[in-house]
Tab-separated table of C-alpha atoms in Angstrom:
chain	number	residue	atom	x	y	z
A	51	UNK	CA	0.076	0.095	-0.037
A	52	UNK	CA	1.123	3.534	-0.962
A	53	UNK	CA	2.086	5.661	1.686
A	54	UNK	CA	1.073	9.498	1.978
A	55	UNK	CA	3.176	12.514	3.106
A	56	UNK	CA	1.782	15.488	5.218
A	57	UNK	CA	4.048	18.209	5.227
A	58	UNK	CA	3.558	20.976	7.801
A	59	UNK	CA	5.806	24.104	8.321
A	60	UNK	CA	6.028	25.497	11.845
A	61	UNK	CA	7.378	28.429	13.786
A	62	UNK	CA	6.413	29.017	17.394
A	63	UNK	CA	3.091	27.492	17.041
A	64	UNK	CA	2.742	25.519	20.487
A	65	UNK	CA	-0.728	27.059	21.319
A	66	UNK	CA	-2.240	25.505	18.035
A	67	UNK	CA	-0.149	22.363	17.094
A	68	UNK	CA	-1.801	20.124	19.576
A	69	UNK	CA	-5.287	20.443	17.300
A	70	UNK	CA	-3.358	19.098	14.316
A	71	UNK	CA	-1.575	16.437	16.543
A	72	UNK	CA	-4.949	15.317	17.990
A	73	UNK	CA	-6.297	15.113	14.327
A	74	UNK	CA	-3.278	12.913	13.040
A	75	UNK	CA	-3.647	10.665	16.089
A	76	UNK	CA	-7.358	9.871	15.454
A	77	UNK	CA	-6.857	9.102	12.052
A	78	UNK	CA	-8.280	5.384	11.310
A	79	UNK	CA	-5.744	4.613	8.545
A	80	UNK	CA	-2.098	5.376	9.771
A	81	UNK	CA	-0.745	5.254	6.236
A	82	UNK	CA	1.154	8.473	6.322
A	83	UNK	CA	4.351	10.081	7.783
A	84	UNK	CA	4.222	13.508	8.950
A	85	UNK	CA	6.994	15.704	7.886
A	86	UNK	CA	7.381	18.910	10.386
A	87	UNK	CA	9.974	21.596	9.165
A	88	UNK	CA	10.370	23.726	12.083
A	89	UNK	CA	12.185	27.285	11.820
A	90	UNK	CA	13.784	26.955	15.446
A	91	UNK	CA	10.691	27.414	17.436
A	92	UNK	CA	11.759	28.564	20.994
A	93	UNK	CA	8.202	28.171	22.473
A	94	UNK	CA	7.972	24.522	22.920
A	95	UNK	CA	6.323	23.609	19.683
A	96	UNK	CA	8.924	20.622	19.024
A	97	UNK	CA	8.226	19.452	22.743
A	98	UNK	CA	4.397	19.320	22.416
A	99	UNK	CA	4.877	17.195	19.080
A	100	UNK	CA	7.292	14.945	20.847
A	101	UNK	CA	5.222	14.399	23.874
A	102	UNK	CA	1.796	13.917	22.212
A	103	UNK	CA	2.346	12.575	18.634
A	104	UNK	CA	1.528	8.803	18.109
A	105	UNK	CA	2.249	8.909	14.410
A	106	UNK	CA	5.225	8.302	12.412
A	107	UNK	CA	6.830	11.598	11.971
A	108	UNK	CA	10.270	13.378	11.112
A	109	UNK	CA	11.291	16.658	12.472
A	110	UNK	CA	13.797	18.983	10.566
A	111	UNK	CA	14.388	22.073	12.875
A	112	UNK	CA	16.730	24.588	11.188
A	113	UNK	CA	16.636	28.325	10.102
A	114	UNK	CA	14.980	28.683	6.984
A	115	UNK	CA	13.709	31.977	4.948
A	116	UNK	CA	10.021	31.624	5.293
A	117	UNK	CA	7.138	29.161	4.725
A	118	UNK	CA	7.976	28.545	1.084
A	119	UNK	CA	11.657	27.899	1.885
A	120	UNK	CA	10.620	25.504	4.535
A	121	UNK	CA	7.968	23.757	2.363
A	122	UNK	CA	10.667	23.314	-0.274
A	123	UNK	CA	13.014	21.562	2.106
A	124	UNK	CA	10.268	19.366	3.000
A	125	UNK	CA	9.431	18.380	-0.587
A	126	UNK	CA	13.017	17.312	-1.111
A	127	UNK	CA	13.099	14.982	1.767
A	128	UNK	CA	9.807	13.199	1.387
A	129	UNK	CA	10.080	9.743	0.339
A	130	UNK	CA	6.398	8.489	0.428
A	131	UNK	CA	4.507	7.905	-2.891
A	132	UNK	CA	1.960	10.912	-2.202
C-alpha cells in the first residue's frame, strides 16, 4: 500500500499544534508520515509534538527563510508516494 506524506511548516506554534496532533492521532488509517519543518521554534512547539504525537513523523528544525523555503525543504526530503 502506498504511503502518504503530510508536510507542515512550523514556527512558534505551540498553542495550535496540539489540534493538528490530535487530528492526526485520531485517523483510522495510519498510512502516512508527518514531516514537520520547523524554523527553530523557541516556545515548546517541538516538545508538544514529541510528547503527544503517536504517528510516524520526522522533524527537521533549522533556520529557514520563510514558509516557502520550509515547504521546499520538506518536499526535497519526502520519500512517500503521495
